[in-house]
Short mmCIF file of C-alpha atoms and ligand atoms in Angstrom, two decimals:
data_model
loop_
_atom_site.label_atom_id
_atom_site.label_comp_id
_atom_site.label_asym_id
_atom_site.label_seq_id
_atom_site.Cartn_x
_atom_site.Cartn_y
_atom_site.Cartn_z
CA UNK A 1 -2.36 -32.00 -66.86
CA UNK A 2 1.20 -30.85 -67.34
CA UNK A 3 4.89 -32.63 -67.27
CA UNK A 4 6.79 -32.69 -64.33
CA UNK A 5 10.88 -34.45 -65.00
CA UNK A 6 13.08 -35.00 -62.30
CA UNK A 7 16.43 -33.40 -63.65
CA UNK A 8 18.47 -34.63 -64.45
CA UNK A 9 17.54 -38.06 -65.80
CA UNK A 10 13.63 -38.82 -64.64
CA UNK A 11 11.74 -40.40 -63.81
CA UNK A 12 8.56 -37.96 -65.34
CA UNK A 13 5.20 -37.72 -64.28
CA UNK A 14 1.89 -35.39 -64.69
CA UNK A 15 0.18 -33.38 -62.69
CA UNK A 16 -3.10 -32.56 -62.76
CA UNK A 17 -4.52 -28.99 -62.40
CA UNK A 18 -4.89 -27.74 -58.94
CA UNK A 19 -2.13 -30.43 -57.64
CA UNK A 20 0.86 -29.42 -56.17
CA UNK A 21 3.62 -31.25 -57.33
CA UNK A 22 4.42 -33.33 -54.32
CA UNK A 23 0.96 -35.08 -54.38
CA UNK A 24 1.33 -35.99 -57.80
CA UNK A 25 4.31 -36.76 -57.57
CA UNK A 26 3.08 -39.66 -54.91
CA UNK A 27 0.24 -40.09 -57.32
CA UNK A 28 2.12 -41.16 -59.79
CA UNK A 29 4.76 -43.69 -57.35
CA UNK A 30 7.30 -41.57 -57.20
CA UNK A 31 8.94 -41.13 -53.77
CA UNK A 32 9.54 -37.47 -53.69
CA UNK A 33 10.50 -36.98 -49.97
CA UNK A 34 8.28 -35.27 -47.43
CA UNK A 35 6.44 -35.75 -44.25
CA UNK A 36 4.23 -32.78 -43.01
CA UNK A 37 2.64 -31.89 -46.21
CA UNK A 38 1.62 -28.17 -45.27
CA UNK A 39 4.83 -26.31 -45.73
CA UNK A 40 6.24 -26.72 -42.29
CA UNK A 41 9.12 -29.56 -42.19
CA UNK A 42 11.06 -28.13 -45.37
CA UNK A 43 11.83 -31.98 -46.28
CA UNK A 44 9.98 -31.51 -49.94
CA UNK A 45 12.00 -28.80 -50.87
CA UNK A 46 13.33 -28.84 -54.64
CA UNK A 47 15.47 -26.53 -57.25
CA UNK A 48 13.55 -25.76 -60.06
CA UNK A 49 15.64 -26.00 -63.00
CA UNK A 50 12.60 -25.02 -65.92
CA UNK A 51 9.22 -23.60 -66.31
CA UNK A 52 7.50 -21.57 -63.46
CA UNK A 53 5.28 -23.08 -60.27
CA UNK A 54 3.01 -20.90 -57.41
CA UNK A 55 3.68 -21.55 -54.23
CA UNK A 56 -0.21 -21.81 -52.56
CA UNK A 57 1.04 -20.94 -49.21
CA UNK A 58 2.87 -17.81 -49.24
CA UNK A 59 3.88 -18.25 -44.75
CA UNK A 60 4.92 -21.29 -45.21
CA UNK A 61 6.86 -22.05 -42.22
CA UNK A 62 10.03 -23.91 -43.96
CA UNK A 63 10.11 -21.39 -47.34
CA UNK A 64 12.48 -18.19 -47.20
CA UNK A 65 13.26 -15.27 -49.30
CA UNK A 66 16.39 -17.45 -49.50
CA UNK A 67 14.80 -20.10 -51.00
CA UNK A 68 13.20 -17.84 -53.54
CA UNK A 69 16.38 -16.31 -54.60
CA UNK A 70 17.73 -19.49 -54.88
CA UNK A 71 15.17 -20.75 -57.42
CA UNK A 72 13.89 -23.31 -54.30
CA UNK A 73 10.35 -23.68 -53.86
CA UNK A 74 8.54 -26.64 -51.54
CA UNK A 75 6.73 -29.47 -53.43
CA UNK A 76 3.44 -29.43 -50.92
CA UNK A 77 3.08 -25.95 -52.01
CA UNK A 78 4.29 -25.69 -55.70
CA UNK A 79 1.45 -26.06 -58.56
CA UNK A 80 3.11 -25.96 -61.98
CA UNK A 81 1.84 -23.10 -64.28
CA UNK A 82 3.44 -25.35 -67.37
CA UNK A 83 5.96 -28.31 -67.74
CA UNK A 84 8.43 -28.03 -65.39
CA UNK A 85 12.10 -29.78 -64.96
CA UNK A 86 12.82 -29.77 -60.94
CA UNK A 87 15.67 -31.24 -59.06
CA UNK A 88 14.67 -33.23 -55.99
CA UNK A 89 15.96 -36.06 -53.44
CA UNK A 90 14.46 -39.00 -53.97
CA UNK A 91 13.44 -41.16 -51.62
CA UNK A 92 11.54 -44.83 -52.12
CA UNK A 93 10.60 -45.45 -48.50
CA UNK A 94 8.16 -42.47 -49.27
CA UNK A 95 6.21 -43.90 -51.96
CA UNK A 96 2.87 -44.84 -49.84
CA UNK A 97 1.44 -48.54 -50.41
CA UNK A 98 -1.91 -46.97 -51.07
CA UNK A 99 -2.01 -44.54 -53.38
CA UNK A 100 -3.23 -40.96 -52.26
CA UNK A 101 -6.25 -40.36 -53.65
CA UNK A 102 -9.01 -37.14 -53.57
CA UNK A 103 -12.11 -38.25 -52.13
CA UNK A 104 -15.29 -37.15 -50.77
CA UNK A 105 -16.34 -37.29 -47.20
CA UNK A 106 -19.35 -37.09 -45.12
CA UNK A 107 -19.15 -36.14 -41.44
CA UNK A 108 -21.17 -39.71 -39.55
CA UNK A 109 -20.60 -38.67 -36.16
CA UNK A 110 -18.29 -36.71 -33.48
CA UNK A 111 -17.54 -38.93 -30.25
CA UNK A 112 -15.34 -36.64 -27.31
CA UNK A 113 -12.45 -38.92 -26.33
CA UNK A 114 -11.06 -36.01 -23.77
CA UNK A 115 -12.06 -32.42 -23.07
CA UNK A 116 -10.55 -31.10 -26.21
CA UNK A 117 -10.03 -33.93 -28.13
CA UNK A 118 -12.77 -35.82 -30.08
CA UNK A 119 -12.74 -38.37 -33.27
CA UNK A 120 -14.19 -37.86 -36.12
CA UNK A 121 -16.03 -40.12 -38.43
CA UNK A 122 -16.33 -39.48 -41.85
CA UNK A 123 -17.85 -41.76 -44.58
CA UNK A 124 -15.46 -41.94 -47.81
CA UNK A 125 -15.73 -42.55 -51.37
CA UNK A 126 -12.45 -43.73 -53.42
CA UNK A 127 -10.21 -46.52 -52.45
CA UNK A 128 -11.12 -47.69 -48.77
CA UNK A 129 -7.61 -48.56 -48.34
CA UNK A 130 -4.35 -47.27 -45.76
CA UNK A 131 -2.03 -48.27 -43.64
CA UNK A 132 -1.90 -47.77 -40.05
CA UNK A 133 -0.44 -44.60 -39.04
CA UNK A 134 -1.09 -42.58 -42.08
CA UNK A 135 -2.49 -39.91 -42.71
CA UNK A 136 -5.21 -37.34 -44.88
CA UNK A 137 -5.57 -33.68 -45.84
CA UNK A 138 -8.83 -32.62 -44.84
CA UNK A 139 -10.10 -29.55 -46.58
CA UNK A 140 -12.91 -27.86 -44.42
CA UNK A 141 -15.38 -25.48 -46.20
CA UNK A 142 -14.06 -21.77 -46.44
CA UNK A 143 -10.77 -22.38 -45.22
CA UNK A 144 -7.58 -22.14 -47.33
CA UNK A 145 -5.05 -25.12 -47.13
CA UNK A 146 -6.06 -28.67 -46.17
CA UNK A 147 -4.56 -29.48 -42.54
CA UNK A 148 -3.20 -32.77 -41.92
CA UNK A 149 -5.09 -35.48 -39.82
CA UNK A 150 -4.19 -38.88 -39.07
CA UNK A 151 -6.59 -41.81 -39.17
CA UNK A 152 -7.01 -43.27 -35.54
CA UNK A 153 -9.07 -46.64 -36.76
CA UNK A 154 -8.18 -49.15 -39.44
CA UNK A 155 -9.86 -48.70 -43.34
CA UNK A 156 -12.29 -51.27 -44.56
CA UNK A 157 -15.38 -50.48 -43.77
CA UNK A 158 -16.40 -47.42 -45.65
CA UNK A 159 -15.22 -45.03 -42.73
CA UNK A 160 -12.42 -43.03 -41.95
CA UNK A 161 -11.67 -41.58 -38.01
CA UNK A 162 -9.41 -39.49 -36.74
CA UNK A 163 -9.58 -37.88 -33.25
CA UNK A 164 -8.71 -34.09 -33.45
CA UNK A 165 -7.54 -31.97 -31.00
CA UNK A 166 -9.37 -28.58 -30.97
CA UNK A 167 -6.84 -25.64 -31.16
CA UNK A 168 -7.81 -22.38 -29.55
CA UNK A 169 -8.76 -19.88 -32.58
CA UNK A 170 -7.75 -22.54 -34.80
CA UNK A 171 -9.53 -22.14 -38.18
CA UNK A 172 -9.69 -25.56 -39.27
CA UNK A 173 -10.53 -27.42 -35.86
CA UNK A 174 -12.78 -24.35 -35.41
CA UNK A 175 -14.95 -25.10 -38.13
CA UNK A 176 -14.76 -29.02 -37.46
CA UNK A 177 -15.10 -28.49 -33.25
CA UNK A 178 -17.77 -25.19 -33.86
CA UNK A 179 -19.75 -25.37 -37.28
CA UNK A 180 -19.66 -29.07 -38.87
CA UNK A 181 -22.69 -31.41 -37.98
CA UNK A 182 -23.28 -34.70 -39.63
CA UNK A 183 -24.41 -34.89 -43.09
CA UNK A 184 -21.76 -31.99 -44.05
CA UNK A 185 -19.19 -33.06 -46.94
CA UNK A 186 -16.32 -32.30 -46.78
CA UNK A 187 -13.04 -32.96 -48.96
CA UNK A 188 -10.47 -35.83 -47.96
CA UNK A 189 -7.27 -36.43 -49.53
CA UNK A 190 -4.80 -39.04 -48.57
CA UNK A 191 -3.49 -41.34 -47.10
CA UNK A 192 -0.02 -39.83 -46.94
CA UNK A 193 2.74 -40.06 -44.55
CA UNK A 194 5.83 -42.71 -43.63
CA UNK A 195 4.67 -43.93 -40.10
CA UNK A 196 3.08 -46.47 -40.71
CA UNK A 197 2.94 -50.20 -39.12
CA UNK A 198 5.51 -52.56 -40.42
CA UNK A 199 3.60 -56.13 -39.90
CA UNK A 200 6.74 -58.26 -41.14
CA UNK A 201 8.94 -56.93 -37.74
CA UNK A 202 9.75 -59.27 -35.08
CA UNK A 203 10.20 -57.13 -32.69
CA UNK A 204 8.43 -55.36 -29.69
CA UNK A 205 6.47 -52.45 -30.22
CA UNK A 206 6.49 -48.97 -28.59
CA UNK A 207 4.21 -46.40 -29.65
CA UNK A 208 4.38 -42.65 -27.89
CA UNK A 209 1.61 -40.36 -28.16
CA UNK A 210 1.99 -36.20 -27.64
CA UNK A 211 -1.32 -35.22 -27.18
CA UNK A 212 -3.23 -35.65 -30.81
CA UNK A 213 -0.44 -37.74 -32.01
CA UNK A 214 -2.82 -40.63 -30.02
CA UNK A 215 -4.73 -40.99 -33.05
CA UNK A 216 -2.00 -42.76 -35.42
CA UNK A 217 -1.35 -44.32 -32.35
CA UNK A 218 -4.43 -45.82 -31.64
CA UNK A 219 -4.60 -47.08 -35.34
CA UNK A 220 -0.99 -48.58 -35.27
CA UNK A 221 -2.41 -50.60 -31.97
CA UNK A 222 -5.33 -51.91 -33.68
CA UNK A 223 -3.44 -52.92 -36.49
CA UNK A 224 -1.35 -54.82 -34.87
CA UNK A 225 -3.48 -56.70 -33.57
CA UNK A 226 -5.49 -57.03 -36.58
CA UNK A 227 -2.50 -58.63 -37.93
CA UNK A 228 -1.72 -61.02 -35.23
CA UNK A 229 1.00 -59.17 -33.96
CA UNK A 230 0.53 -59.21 -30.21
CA UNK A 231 0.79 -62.85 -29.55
CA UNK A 232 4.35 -62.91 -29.33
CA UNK A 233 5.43 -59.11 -29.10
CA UNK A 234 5.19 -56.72 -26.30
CA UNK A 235 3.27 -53.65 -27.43
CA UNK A 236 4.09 -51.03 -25.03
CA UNK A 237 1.80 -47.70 -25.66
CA UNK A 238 3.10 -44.35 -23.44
CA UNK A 239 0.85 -41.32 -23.98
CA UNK A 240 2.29 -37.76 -23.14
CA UNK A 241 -0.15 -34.72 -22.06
CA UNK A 242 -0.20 -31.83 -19.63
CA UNK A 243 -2.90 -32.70 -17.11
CA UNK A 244 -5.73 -34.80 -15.67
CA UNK A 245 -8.30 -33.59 -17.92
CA UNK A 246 -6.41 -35.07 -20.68
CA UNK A 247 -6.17 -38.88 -19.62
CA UNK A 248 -8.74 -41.19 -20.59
CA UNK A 249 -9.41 -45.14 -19.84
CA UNK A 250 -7.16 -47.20 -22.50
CA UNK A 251 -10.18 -49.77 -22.56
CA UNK A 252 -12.88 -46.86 -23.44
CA UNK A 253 -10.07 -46.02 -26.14
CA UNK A 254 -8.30 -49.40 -27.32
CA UNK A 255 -11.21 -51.52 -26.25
CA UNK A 256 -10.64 -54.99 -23.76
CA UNK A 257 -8.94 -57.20 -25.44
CA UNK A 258 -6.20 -54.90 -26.74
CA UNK A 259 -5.96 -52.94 -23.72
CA UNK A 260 -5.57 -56.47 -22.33
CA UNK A 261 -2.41 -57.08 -24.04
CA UNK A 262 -0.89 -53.59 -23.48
CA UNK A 263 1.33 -51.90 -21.21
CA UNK A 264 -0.27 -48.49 -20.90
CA UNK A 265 1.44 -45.54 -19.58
CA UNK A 266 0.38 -42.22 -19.31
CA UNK A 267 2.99 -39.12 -18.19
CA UNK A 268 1.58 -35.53 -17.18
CA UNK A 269 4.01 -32.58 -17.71
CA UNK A 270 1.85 -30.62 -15.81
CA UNK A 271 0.16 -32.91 -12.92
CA UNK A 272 -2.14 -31.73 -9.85
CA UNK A 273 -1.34 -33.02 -6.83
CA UNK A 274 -3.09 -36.47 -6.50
CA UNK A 275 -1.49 -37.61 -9.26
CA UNK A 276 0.47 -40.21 -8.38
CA UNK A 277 1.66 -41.74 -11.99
CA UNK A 278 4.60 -40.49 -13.84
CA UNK A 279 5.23 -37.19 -14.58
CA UNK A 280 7.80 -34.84 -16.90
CA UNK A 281 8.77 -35.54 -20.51
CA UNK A 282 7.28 -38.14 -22.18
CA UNK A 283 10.90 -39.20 -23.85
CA UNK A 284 12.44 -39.50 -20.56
CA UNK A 285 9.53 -41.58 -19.04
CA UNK A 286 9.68 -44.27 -22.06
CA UNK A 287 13.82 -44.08 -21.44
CA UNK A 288 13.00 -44.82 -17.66
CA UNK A 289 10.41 -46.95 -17.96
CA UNK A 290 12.12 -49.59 -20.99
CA UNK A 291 15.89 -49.47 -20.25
CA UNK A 292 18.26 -51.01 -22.65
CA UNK A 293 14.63 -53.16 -24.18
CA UNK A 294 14.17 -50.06 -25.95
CA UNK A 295 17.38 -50.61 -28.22
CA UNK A 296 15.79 -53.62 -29.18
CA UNK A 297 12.32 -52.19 -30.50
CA UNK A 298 10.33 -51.04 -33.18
CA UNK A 299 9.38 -47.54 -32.37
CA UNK A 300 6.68 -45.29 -33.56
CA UNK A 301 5.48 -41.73 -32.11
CA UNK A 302 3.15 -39.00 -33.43
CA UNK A 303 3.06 -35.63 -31.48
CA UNK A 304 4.77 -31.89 -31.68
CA UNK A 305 7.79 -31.66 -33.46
CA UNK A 306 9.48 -30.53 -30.10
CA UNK A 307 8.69 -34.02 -28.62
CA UNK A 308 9.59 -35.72 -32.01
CA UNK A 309 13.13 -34.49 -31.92
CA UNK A 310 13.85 -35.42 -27.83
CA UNK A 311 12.46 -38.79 -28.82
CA UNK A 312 14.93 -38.98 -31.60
CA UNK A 313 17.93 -37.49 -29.75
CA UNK A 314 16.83 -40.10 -26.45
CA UNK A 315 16.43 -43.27 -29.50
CA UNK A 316 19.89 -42.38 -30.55
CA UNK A 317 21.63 -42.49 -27.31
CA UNK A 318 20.22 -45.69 -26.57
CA UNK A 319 21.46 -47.03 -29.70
CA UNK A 320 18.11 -47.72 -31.22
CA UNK A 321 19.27 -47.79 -35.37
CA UNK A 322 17.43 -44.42 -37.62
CA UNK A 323 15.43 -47.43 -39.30
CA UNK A 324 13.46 -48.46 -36.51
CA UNK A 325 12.29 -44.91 -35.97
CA UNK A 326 8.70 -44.60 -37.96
CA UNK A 327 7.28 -40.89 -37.47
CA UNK A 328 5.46 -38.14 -39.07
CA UNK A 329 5.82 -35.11 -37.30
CA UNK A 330 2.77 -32.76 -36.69
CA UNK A 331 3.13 -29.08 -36.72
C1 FAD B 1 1.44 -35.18 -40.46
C2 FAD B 1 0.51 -34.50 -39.48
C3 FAD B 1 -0.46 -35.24 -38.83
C4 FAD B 1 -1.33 -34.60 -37.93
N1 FAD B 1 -2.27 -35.36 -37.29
C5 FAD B 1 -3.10 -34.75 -36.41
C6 FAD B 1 -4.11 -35.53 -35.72
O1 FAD B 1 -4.25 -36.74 -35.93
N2 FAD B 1 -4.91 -34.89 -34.85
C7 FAD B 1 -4.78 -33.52 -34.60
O2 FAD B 1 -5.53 -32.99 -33.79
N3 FAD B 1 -3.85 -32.77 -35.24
C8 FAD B 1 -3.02 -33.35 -36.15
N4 FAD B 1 -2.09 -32.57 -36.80
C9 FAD B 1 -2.09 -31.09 -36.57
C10 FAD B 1 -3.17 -30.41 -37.47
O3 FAD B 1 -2.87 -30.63 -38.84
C11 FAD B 1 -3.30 -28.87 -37.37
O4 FAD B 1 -2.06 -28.28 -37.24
C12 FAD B 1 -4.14 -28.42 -36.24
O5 FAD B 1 -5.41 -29.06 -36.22
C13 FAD B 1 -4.35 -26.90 -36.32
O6 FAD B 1 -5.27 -26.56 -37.32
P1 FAD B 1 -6.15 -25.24 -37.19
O7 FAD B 1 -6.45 -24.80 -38.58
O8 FAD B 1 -7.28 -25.46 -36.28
O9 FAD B 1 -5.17 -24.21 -36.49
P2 FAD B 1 -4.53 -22.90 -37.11
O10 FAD B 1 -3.76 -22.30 -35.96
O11 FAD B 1 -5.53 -22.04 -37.79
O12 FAD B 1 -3.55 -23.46 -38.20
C14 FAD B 1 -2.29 -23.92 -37.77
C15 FAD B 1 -1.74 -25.01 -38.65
O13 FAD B 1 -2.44 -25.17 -39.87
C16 FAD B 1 -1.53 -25.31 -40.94
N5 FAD B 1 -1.83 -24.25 -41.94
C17 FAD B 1 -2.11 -22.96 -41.72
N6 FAD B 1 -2.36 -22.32 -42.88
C18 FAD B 1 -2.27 -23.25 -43.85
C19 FAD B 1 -2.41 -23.23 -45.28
N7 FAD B 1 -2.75 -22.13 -45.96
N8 FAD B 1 -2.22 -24.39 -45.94
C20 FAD B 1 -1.90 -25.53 -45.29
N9 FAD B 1 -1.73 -25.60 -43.94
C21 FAD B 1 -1.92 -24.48 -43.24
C22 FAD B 1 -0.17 -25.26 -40.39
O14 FAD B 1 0.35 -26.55 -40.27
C23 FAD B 1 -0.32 -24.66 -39.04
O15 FAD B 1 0.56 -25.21 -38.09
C24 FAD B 1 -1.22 -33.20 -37.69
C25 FAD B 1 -0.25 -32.45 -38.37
C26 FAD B 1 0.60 -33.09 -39.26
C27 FAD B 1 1.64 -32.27 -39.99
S1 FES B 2 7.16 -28.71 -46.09
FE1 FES B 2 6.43 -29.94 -47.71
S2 FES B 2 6.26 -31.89 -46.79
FE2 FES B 2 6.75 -30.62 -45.10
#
């Protein structure tokens, strides 16, 4: 366990061998910004000011040579080598109401939701508690750096799902799509991430999927409802994908009575020709679809970071205010 201070006047916290110093960071309640949490959005970045860190992931997508000269390192990838003094932006809204915790998980089951998309069960030890729309780290056997995942069901009983999208010659989804098999343990760290559900809005809620961003989708849906939420507010759910093969039947998906009380739209970017639904962008389909109702709405999406910035650049120009925006971006 060694010191970590914010420079230049705290707050301080430890971190425990083998953390990087963004997790423990959150560990300890301090709202060190981020979102992706595997070196790819650049929004953990800090100056270190004292002592000397490793950066675990050497290609990390948002870390330069420019960084390094500049004594800037990413806190998702830094683990101390001593006490260490670090300049960072903090930010409260990323403190998590759970706190992330390392826990282990056994595969239960594997259930295909499309033709390369299927949700994973796992049964957890630790803290059965997140929000919905988080995510975890999941660190498969024999493969360096946990990948992100985001829970697609609600916590509580003992099990955490996520639906995964296999990615061709991907190592981790590999291993989870091609060599895992119930029984296997695996290691689960979370829940992280700032998109989750707020219950205490009023108002409408829209929720855009990009392909595997359905499964904090899915979760934000069911909690929702979970928390009475639908009786009086629209939930509108739009789902974004390339073709045919990757629709499915809300019901199958959201089940009857919340499918029931959702307007579900699916958009293909790449449609055959009986397709008679919407097609292009996903952004410009909700913009079609909700008019000037989408200024007044709680908004929450979960897909590429392409589609996360035309939703962003679309919510703008329709007025919708930054803090109605709820969003972790996958990469
Ligand atoms: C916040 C967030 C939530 C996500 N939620 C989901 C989800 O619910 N469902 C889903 O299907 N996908 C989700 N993803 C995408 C997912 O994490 C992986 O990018 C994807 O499964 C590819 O993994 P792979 O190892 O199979 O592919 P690969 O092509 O082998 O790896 C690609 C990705 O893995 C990561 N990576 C590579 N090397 C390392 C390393 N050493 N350390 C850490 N990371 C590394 C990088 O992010 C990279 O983009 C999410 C991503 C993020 C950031
Ligand atoms: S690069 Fe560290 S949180 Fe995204």
């Amino acid at each position: 366990m060694v010191k970590i201070t914010k420079h230049p006047d705290g707050p301080e916290f430890d971190c425990a061998e083998g953390d990087t110093i963004l997790r423990a960071a959150l560990r300890a309640g301090v709202g060190m910004s981020y979102s992706c949490n595997v070196g790819s959005c650049g929004n953990c970045r800090f100056e270190l000011i004292e002592g000397e860190v490793e950066h675990l992931r050497k290609d990390a997508p948002a870390w330069s040579e420019r960084d390094l000269k500049r004594n800037r390192w990413l806190g998702c990838q830094a683990q101390p080598k001593g006490e260490c003094r670090i300049k960072f932006r903090e930010d409260p809204g990323a403190i998590s109401p759970d706190t992330p915790e390392h826990r282990t998980a056994e595969l239960v089951s594997v259930t295909p939701v499309t033709h390369d998309i299927s949700e994973f069960a796992f049964r957890v030890d630790g803290t059965d508690s997140y929000s919905p729309g988080q995510y975890a780290l999941i660190t498969a056997p024999g493969i360096e750096g946990g990948r992100a995942y985001s829970m697609s069901r609600l916590a509580g009983d003992g099990t955490w799902r996520f639906m995964i999208r296999k990615v061709p010659g991907g190592a981790a989804t590999g291993h989870l799509f091609e060599a895992a098999k119930p029984g296997d343990t695996l290691s689960i760290d979370g829940p992280y991430g700032t998109g989750w559900l707020r219950e205490d809005c009023p108002r409408d809620i829209v929720l855009i999927a990009g392909g595997s961003g359905l499964s904090p989708m899915v979760s934000i849906a069911e909690g929702a409802a979970a928390a009475g939420m639908l009786g009086d507010r629209r939930l509108h759910f739009f789902y974004g994908c390339r073709t045919e093969d990757d629709l499915f039947n809300p019901e199958d998906i959201l089940g009857a009575e919340i499918a029931g009380k959702t307007s579900f739209t699916a958009a293909l970017s790449e449609p055959g020709s009986g397709w008679t639904g919407p097609t292009g962008f996903i952004h410009d389909v909700v913009r079609d679809t909700l008019g000037e109702a989408i200024a007044e709405a709680e908004i929450y999406f979960a897909g590429p970071a392409v589609m996360s910035a035309s939703i962003q650049k679309m919510a703008h120009e329709a007025g919708v205010p930054m803090d109605r925006l709820h969003f972790d971006e996958f990469y």
